[in-house]
Coordinates of N, CA and C in Angstrom, one line a residue:
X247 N -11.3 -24.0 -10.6 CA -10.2 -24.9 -10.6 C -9.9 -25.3 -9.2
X248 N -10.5 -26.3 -8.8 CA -9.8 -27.1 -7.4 C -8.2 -27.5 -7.4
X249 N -7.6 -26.8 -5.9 CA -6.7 -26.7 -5.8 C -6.3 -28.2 -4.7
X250 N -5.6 -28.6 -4.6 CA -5.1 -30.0 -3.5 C -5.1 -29.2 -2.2
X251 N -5.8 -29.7 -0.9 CA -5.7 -29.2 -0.1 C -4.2 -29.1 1.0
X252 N -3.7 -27.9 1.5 CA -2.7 -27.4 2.1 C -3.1 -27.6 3.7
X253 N -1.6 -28.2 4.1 CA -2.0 -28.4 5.6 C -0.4 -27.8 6.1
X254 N -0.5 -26.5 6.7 CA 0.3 -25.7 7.2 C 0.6 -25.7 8.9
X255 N 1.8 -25.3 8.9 CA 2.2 -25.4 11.0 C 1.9 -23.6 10.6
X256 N 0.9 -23.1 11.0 CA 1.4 -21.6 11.4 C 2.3 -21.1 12.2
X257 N 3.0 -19.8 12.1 CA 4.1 -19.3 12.6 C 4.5 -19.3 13.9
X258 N 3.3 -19.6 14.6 CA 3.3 -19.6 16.1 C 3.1 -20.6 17.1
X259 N 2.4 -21.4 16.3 CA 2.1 -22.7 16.9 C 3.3 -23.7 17.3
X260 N 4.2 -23.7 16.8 CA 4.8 -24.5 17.1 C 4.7 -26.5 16.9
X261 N 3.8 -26.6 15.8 CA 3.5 -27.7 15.8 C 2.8 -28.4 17.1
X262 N 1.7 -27.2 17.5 CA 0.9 -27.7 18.2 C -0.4 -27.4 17.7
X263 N -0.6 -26.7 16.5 CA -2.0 -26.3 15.6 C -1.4 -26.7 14.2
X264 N -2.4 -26.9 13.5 CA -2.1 -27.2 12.0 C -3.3 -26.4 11.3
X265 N -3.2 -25.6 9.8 CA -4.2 -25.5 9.4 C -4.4 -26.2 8.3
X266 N -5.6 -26.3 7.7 CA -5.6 -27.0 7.0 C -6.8 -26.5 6.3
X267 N -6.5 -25.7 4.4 CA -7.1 -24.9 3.6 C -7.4 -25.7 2.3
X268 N -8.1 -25.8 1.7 CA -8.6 -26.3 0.4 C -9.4 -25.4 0.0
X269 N -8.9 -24.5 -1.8 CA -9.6 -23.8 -2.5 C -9.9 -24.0 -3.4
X270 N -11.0 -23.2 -4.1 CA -11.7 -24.0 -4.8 C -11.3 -22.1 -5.9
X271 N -10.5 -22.1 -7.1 CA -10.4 -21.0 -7.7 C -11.6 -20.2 -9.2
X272 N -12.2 -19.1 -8.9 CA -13.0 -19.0 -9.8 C -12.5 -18.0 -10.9
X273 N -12.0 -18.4 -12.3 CA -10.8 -18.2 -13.0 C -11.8 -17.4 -14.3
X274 N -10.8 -15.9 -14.6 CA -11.7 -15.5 -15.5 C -12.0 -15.7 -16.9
X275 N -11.4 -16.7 -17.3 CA -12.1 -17.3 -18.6 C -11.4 -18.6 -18.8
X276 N -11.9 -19.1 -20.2 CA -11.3 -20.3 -20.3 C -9.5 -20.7 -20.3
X277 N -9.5 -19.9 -21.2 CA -8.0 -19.3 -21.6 C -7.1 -19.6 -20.3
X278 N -7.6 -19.2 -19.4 CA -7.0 -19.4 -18.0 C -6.3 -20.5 -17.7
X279 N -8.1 -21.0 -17.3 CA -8.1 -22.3 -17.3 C -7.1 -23.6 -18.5
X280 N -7.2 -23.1 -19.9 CA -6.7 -23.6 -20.3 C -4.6 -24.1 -20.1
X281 N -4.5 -22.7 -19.5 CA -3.2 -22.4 -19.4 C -2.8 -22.8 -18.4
X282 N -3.7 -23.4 -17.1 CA -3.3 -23.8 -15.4 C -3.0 -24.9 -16.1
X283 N -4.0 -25.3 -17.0 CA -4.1 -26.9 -17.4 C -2.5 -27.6 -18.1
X284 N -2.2 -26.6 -18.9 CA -1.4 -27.3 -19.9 C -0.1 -26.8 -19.5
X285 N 0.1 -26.2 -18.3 CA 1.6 -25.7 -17.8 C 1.4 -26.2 -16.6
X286 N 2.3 -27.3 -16.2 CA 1.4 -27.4 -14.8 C 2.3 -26.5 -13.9
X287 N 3.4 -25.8 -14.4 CA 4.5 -25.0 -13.3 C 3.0 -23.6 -13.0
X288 N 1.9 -23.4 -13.4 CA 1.6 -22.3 -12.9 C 1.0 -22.8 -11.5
X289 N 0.3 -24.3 -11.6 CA -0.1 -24.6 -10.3 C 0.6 -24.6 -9.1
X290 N 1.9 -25.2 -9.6 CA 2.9 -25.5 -8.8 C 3.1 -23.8 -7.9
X291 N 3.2 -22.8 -9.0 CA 3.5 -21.8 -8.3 C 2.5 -21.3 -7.9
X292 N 1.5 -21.6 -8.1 CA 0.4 -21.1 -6.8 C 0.1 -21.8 -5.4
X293 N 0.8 -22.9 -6.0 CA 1.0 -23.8 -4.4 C 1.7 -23.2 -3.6
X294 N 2.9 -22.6 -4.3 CA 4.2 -22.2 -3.3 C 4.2 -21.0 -2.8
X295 N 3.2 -20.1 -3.7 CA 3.1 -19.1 -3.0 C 1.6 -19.2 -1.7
X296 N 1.0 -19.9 -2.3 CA -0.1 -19.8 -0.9 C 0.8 -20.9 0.6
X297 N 1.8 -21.6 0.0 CA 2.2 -22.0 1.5 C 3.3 -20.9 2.3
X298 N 3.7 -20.1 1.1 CA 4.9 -19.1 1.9 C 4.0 -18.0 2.2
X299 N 2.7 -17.6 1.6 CA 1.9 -16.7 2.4 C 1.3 -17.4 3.5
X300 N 0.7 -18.5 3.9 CA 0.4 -19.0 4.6 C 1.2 -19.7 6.4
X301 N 2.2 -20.1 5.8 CA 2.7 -20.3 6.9 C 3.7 -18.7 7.7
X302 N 3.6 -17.8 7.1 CA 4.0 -16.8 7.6 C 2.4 -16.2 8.7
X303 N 1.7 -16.7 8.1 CA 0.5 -16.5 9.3 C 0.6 -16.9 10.5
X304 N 0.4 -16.0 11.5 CA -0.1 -16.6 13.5 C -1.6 -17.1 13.2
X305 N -1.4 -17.6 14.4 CA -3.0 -18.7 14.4 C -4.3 -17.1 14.9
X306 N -3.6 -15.9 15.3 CA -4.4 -15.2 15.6 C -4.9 -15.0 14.2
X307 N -4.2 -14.3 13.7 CA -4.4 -14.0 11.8 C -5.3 -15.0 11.1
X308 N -5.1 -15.9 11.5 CA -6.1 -17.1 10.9 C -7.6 -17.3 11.3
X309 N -7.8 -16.8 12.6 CA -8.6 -17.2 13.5 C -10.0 -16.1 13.9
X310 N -9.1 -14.8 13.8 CA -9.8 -13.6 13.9 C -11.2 -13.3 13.4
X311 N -11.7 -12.1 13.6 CA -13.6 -12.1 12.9 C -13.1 -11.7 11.9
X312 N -12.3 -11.5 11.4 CA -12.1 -11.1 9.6 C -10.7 -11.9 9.2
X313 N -10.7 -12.9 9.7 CA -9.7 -13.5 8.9 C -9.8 -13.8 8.0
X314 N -11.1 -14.8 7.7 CA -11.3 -15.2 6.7 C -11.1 -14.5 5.3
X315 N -12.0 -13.6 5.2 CA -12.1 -12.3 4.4 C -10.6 -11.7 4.0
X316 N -9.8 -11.3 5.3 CA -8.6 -10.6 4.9 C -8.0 -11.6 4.1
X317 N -8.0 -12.8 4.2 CA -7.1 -13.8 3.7 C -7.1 -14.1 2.5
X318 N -8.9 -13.7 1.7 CA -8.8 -13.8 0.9 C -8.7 -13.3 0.3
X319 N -8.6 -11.6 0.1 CA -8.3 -10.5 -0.6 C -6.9 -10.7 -0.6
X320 N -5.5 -11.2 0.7 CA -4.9 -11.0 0.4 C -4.1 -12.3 -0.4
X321 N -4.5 -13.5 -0.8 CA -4.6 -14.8 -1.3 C -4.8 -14.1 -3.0
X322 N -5.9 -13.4 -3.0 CA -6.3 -12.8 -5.0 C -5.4 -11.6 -4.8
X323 N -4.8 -10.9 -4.1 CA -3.8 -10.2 -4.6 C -2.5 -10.5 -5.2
X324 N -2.3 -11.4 -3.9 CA -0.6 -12.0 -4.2 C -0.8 -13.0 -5.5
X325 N -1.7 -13.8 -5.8 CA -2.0 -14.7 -7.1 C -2.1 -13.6 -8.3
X326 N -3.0 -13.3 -8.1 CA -2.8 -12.0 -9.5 C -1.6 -11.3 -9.9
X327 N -1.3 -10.8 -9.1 CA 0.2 -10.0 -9.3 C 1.5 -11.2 -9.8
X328 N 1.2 -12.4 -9.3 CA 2.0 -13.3 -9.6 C 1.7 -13.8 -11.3
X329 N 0.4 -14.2 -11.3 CA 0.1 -14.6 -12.7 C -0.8 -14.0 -13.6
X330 N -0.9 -12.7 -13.4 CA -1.5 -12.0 -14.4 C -0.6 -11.4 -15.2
X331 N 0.7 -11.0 -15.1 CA 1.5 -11.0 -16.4 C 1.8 -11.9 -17.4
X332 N 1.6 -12.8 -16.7 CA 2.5 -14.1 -17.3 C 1.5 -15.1 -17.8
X333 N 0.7 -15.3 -17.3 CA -0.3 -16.0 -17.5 C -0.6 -16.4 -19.1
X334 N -1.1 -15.9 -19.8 CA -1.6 -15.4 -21.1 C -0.7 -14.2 -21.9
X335 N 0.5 -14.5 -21.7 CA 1.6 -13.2 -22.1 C 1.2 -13.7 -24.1
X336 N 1.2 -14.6 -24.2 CA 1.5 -15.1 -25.4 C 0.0 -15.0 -26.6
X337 N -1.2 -14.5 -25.5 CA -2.2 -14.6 -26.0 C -3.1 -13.2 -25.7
X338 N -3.4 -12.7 -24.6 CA -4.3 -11.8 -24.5 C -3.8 -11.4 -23.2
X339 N -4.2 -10.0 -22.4 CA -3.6 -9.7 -21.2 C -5.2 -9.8 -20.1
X340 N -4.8 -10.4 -19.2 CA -5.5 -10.6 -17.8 C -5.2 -9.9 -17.1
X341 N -5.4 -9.2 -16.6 CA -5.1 -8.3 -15.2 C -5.3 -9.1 -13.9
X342 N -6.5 -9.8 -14.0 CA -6.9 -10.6 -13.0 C -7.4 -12.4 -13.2
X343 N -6.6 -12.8 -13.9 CA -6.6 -14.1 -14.4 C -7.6 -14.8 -12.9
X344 N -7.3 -14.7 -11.7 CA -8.2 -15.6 -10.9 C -9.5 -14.2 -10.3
X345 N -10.5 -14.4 -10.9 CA -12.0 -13.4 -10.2 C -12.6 -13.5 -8.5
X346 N -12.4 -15.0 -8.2 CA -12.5 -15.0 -6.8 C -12.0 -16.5 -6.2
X347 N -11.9 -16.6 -5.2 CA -11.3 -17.5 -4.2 C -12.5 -18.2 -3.2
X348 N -12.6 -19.6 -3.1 CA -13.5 -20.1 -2.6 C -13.3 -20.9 -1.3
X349 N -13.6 -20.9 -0.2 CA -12.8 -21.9 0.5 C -13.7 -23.2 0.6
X350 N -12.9 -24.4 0.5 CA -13.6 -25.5 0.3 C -13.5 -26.4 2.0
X351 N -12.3 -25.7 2.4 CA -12.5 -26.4 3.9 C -11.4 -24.9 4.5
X352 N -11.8 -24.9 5.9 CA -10.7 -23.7 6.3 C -10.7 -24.3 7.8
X353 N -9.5 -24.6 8.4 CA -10.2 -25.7 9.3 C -8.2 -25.7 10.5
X354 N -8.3 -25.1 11.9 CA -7.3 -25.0 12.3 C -7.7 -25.8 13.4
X355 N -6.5 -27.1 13.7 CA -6.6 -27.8 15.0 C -5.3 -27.9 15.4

């Protein structure tokens, strides 16, 4: 599930860096997918939480030899915990409704 690309001021920059992230989500079944599809508030809240996780980031955080990595373990945590209860409440339980996180552009100027 491609997400619309996010273009954030990180916490430090001052509106002198921007980042700018596009992901690409790999979801663990249809059902999921179905459900991103037909509610659009779950996208919406995946939006809001990857910009409130996101712009709480320094450009060092971003930048680092494991940024990437950290960011994304911590991107599938905070999403999971957010929509794995809820997600499929009505139908089956997901623990981990999103399996992995892709980055389609990861890109700080």
């Amino acid at each position: 599930e491609k997400l619309e690309p996010l273009i954030i001021n990180p916490k430090d920059a001052g509106f002198q860096k921007f980042f700018t992230i596009k992901l690409d989500l790999l979801l663990a079944n249809d059902a999921v997918l179905e459900a991103l599809d037909t509610k659009p508030v779950y996208k919406t809240q995946i939006t809001h939480a990857l910009i409130e996780l996101l712009s709480d980031k320094t450009v060092e955080e971003l930048e680092g030899p494991t940024a990437k990595e950290d960011l994304k373990r911590e991107v599938l945590r905070r999403l999971n915990a957010m929509l794995g209860p809820n997600i499929l409440k009505d139908k089956e339980t997901v623990a981990e409704p999103i399996k992995d996180i892709y980055y389609i552009k990861y890109l700080i100027q």
